[in-house]
Amino acid sequence: MGSGTGHWIDFFIATLYVGDVVGLEVASNVREFLIGKNSDRSQVVIKDMDVSSPKFLAEDLGKPFDYVSAIGVLFHITDDAERLRALRNLRSVLAPEGLIFAGGDFGWHTRNLQVHRVDEFDDWAAQSAEANAGQAFIIKRVRSLSDWHRASTEAGLSILDLVRVATDWAIHSPENDLLVLGPATGA
């Protein structure tokens, strides 16, 4: 989900040797780029679907999935109810032994990052100035590990693993760690 430039599509094909990939991307210009990039790969299908939408239907994607990549995506769903809906929707497309990979910063506190009034900038200097200007348009909400436990349980998922990635103290990214989710036992 949130396929972006397609590097996770490439990773899953090259590293995990997946046979079929369905990429979800809501940004039309990015979706068109991905369709063109993967035009010679018959095993890759790109769809316009919002996993946080109440109109999301698992049957629109076909068979259940063994792997779902939500790396670098779920913290962009800043509304808590929409994020819970997205987790429930992801659970609905997951195979019985399937795994969801979510990237983030799963610490003690939930916090908002990249806050500004608008979402389009001419350059990085304008973005940086806007981020410090006051009124909030939240781009990322990194949630605490306890929040992930609660939301996962409500969505019928279990946290199977948390992989902490050591990084240099000078590099700050809310995508360093990896949470592995699967269907809750008995769900």
Short mmCIF file of C-alpha atoms in Angstrom, two decimals:
data_model
loop_
_atom_site.label_atom_id
_atom_site.label_comp_id
_atom_site.label_asym_id
_atom_site.label_seq_id
_atom_site.Cartn_x
_atom_site.Cartn_y
_atom_site.Cartn_z
CA MET A 1 0.00 0.00 0.00
CA GLY A 2 1.21 3.51 -0.71
CA SER A 3 3.55 2.12 -3.36
CA GLY A 4 5.27 5.44 -4.07
CA THR A 5 8.21 4.99 -6.44
CA GLY A 6 7.83 1.21 -6.27
CA HIS A 7 11.02 0.34 -4.39
CA TRP A 8 9.12 -2.04 -2.08
CA ILE A 9 7.53 -3.69 -5.11
CA ASP A 10 11.04 -4.22 -6.48
CA PHE A 11 12.25 -5.50 -3.09
CA PHE A 12 9.47 -8.07 -2.71
CA ILE A 13 10.01 -9.40 -6.25
CA ALA A 14 13.82 -9.49 -6.08
CA THR A 15 14.31 -10.55 -2.46
CA LEU A 16 11.24 -12.56 -1.47
CA TYR A 17 10.55 -13.86 -4.99
CA VAL A 18 6.85 -13.05 -4.80
CA GLY A 19 4.86 -14.20 -7.81
CA ASP A 20 2.16 -11.54 -7.91
CA VAL A 21 2.16 -7.97 -6.62
CA VAL A 22 -0.74 -5.57 -6.25
CA GLY A 23 0.39 -2.02 -5.56
CA LEU A 24 -2.07 0.45 -4.07
CA GLU A 25 -1.46 4.13 -4.74
CA VAL A 26 -3.93 7.01 -4.32
CA ALA A 27 -1.83 9.76 -5.92
CA SER A 28 -2.77 9.70 -9.61
CA ASN A 29 0.56 11.01 -10.95
CA VAL A 30 2.50 8.45 -8.88
CA ARG A 31 0.10 5.68 -9.88
CA GLU A 32 0.61 6.51 -13.57
CA PHE A 33 4.39 6.46 -13.05
CA LEU A 34 4.16 3.02 -11.42
CA ILE A 35 1.98 1.65 -14.22
CA GLY A 36 4.58 2.79 -16.75
CA LYS A 37 7.52 1.54 -14.67
CA ASN A 38 5.96 -1.92 -14.39
CA SER A 39 4.48 -2.16 -17.89
CA ASP A 40 6.81 -5.08 -18.73
CA ARG A 41 5.99 -6.99 -15.52
CA SER A 42 2.80 -8.99 -15.95
CA GLN A 43 2.89 -10.02 -12.28
CA VAL A 44 2.50 -6.38 -11.11
CA VAL A 45 -0.89 -4.67 -11.00
CA ILE A 46 -1.28 -1.09 -9.74
CA LYS A 47 -4.67 -0.03 -8.33
CA ASP A 48 -6.24 3.21 -7.16
CA MET A 49 -7.45 2.19 -3.71
CA ASP A 50 -7.39 3.93 -0.34
CA VAL A 51 -6.98 1.34 2.40
CA SER A 52 -8.40 3.76 4.99
CA SER A 53 -11.62 4.30 3.04
CA PRO A 54 -14.94 2.88 4.26
CA LYS A 55 -15.51 1.89 0.60
CA PHE A 56 -12.43 -0.38 0.56
CA LEU A 57 -13.42 -3.95 -0.34
CA ALA A 58 -11.11 -6.92 0.05
CA GLU A 59 -12.82 -8.70 -2.83
CA ASP A 60 -11.68 -5.93 -5.19
CA LEU A 61 -8.15 -7.22 -4.69
CA GLY A 62 -8.88 -10.89 -5.37
CA LYS A 63 -7.20 -13.59 -3.34
CA PRO A 64 -5.77 -13.08 0.19
CA PHE A 65 -2.19 -11.81 0.48
CA ASP A 66 0.78 -13.52 2.11
CA TYR A 67 2.60 -10.21 2.61
CA VAL A 68 1.37 -6.65 2.95
CA SER A 69 3.87 -3.81 3.00
CA ALA A 70 2.73 -0.75 4.90
CA ILE A 71 6.28 0.49 5.39
CA GLY A 72 6.45 4.27 5.46
CA VAL A 73 2.69 4.59 4.99
CA LEU A 74 0.52 4.08 8.08
CA PHE A 75 1.99 7.07 9.94
CA HIS A 76 0.61 9.24 7.11
CA ILE A 77 -2.92 8.21 8.15
CA THR A 78 -3.04 10.75 10.96
CA ASP A 79 -6.70 10.33 11.94
CA ASP A 80 -6.92 7.53 14.52
CA ALA A 81 -10.30 6.22 13.31
CA GLU A 82 -9.07 6.09 9.70
CA ARG A 83 -5.88 4.31 10.78
CA LEU A 84 -7.95 1.71 12.69
CA ARG A 85 -10.14 1.26 9.60
CA ALA A 86 -6.99 0.81 7.50
CA LEU A 87 -5.73 -1.89 9.89
CA ARG A 88 -9.09 -3.66 9.74
CA ASN A 89 -9.08 -3.42 5.95
CA LEU A 90 -5.54 -4.80 5.82
CA ARG A 91 -6.62 -7.66 8.08
CA SER A 92 -9.46 -8.41 5.65
CA VAL A 93 -7.02 -9.01 2.75
CA LEU A 94 -4.51 -11.07 4.74
CA ALA A 95 -4.06 -14.82 4.23
CA PRO A 96 -4.41 -16.98 7.39
CA GLU A 97 -0.62 -17.09 7.83
CA GLY A 98 -0.02 -13.70 6.20
CA LEU A 99 2.19 -10.91 7.50
CA ILE A 100 1.87 -7.14 7.51
CA PHE A 101 5.07 -5.09 7.69
CA ALA A 102 4.67 -1.58 9.12
CA GLY A 103 7.55 0.86 9.38
CA GLY A 104 7.69 3.50 12.05
CA ASP A 105 9.01 4.66 15.39
CA PHE A 106 7.28 2.54 18.01
CA GLY A 107 8.31 4.22 21.24
CA TRP A 108 6.75 5.45 24.47
CA HIS A 109 4.81 8.39 23.05
CA THR A 110 2.49 9.18 20.16
CA ARG A 111 3.54 12.40 18.47
CA ASN A 112 2.88 14.43 15.36
CA LEU A 113 5.68 15.18 12.92
CA GLN A 114 5.96 17.37 9.84
CA VAL A 115 3.26 19.80 10.85
CA HIS A 116 2.42 22.76 8.58
CA ARG A 117 -0.50 24.63 6.98
CA VAL A 118 -0.18 23.50 3.38
CA ASP A 119 1.08 20.40 1.63
CA GLU A 120 2.70 21.88 -1.49
CA PHE A 121 6.01 23.74 -1.52
CA ASP A 122 8.29 25.27 -4.12
CA ASP A 123 11.43 24.00 -2.39
CA TRP A 124 12.77 22.49 0.85
CA ALA A 125 13.43 25.93 2.38
CA ALA A 126 9.74 26.84 1.99
CA GLN A 127 8.72 23.49 3.50
CA SER A 128 11.04 23.99 6.46
CA ALA A 129 9.77 27.53 7.07
CA GLU A 130 6.16 26.35 6.84
CA ALA A 131 6.79 23.48 9.26
CA ASN A 132 7.76 26.03 11.90
CA ALA A 133 4.98 28.53 11.15
CA GLY A 134 2.26 27.40 13.51
CA GLN A 135 -1.12 26.17 12.25
CA ALA A 136 -1.24 22.41 11.95
CA PHE A 137 -1.55 20.20 8.92
CA ILE A 138 -0.15 16.94 10.21
CA ILE A 139 1.78 14.86 7.69
CA LYS A 140 2.96 12.11 10.06
CA ARG A 141 1.71 10.75 13.37
CA VAL A 142 4.04 8.19 14.89
CA ARG A 143 2.20 6.16 17.46
CA SER A 144 3.43 4.54 20.63
CA LEU A 145 3.93 0.80 20.87
CA SER A 146 1.07 0.62 23.39
CA ASP A 147 -1.21 2.36 20.86
CA TRP A 148 -0.15 -0.19 18.24
CA HIS A 149 -1.00 -3.05 20.63
CA ARG A 150 -4.46 -1.59 21.25
CA ALA A 151 -5.25 -0.80 17.61
CA SER A 152 -3.88 -4.13 16.37
CA THR A 153 -6.07 -6.03 18.83
CA GLU A 154 -9.13 -4.00 17.78
CA ALA A 155 -8.35 -4.81 14.14
CA GLY A 156 -8.00 -8.57 14.74
CA LEU A 157 -4.23 -8.52 14.47
CA SER A 158 -1.34 -9.50 16.73
CA ILE A 159 2.11 -7.99 16.91
CA LEU A 160 4.42 -10.87 16.05
CA ASP A 161 7.73 -9.05 16.13
CA LEU A 162 9.30 -5.65 16.54
CA VAL A 163 12.64 -5.17 14.85
CA ARG A 164 14.60 -2.22 16.18
CA VAL A 165 17.14 -0.79 13.76
CA ALA A 166 20.22 0.88 15.19
CA THR A 167 20.95 4.18 13.49
CA ASP A 168 23.46 6.94 13.93
CA TRP A 169 22.28 9.46 16.55
CA ALA A 170 22.46 12.25 13.96
CA ILE A 171 19.98 10.54 11.63
CA HIS A 172 16.37 11.02 12.67
CA SER A 173 13.74 9.15 10.73
CA PRO A 174 10.38 7.87 11.96
CA GLU A 175 10.75 4.84 9.67
CA ASN A 176 13.68 3.07 11.31
CA ASP A 177 11.87 0.23 13.04
CA LEU A 178 9.73 -2.56 11.64
CA LEU A 179 6.57 -3.97 13.19
CA VAL A 180 5.42 -7.37 11.96
CA LEU A 181 1.71 -8.07 12.34
CA GLY A 182 -0.35 -11.19 11.68
CA PRO A 183 -3.89 -12.40 12.21
CA ALA A 184 -4.78 -12.66 15.89
CA THR A 185 -5.08 -16.23 17.16
CA GLY A 186 -8.70 -17.23 16.82
CA ALA A 187 -9.53 -14.18 14.71
#
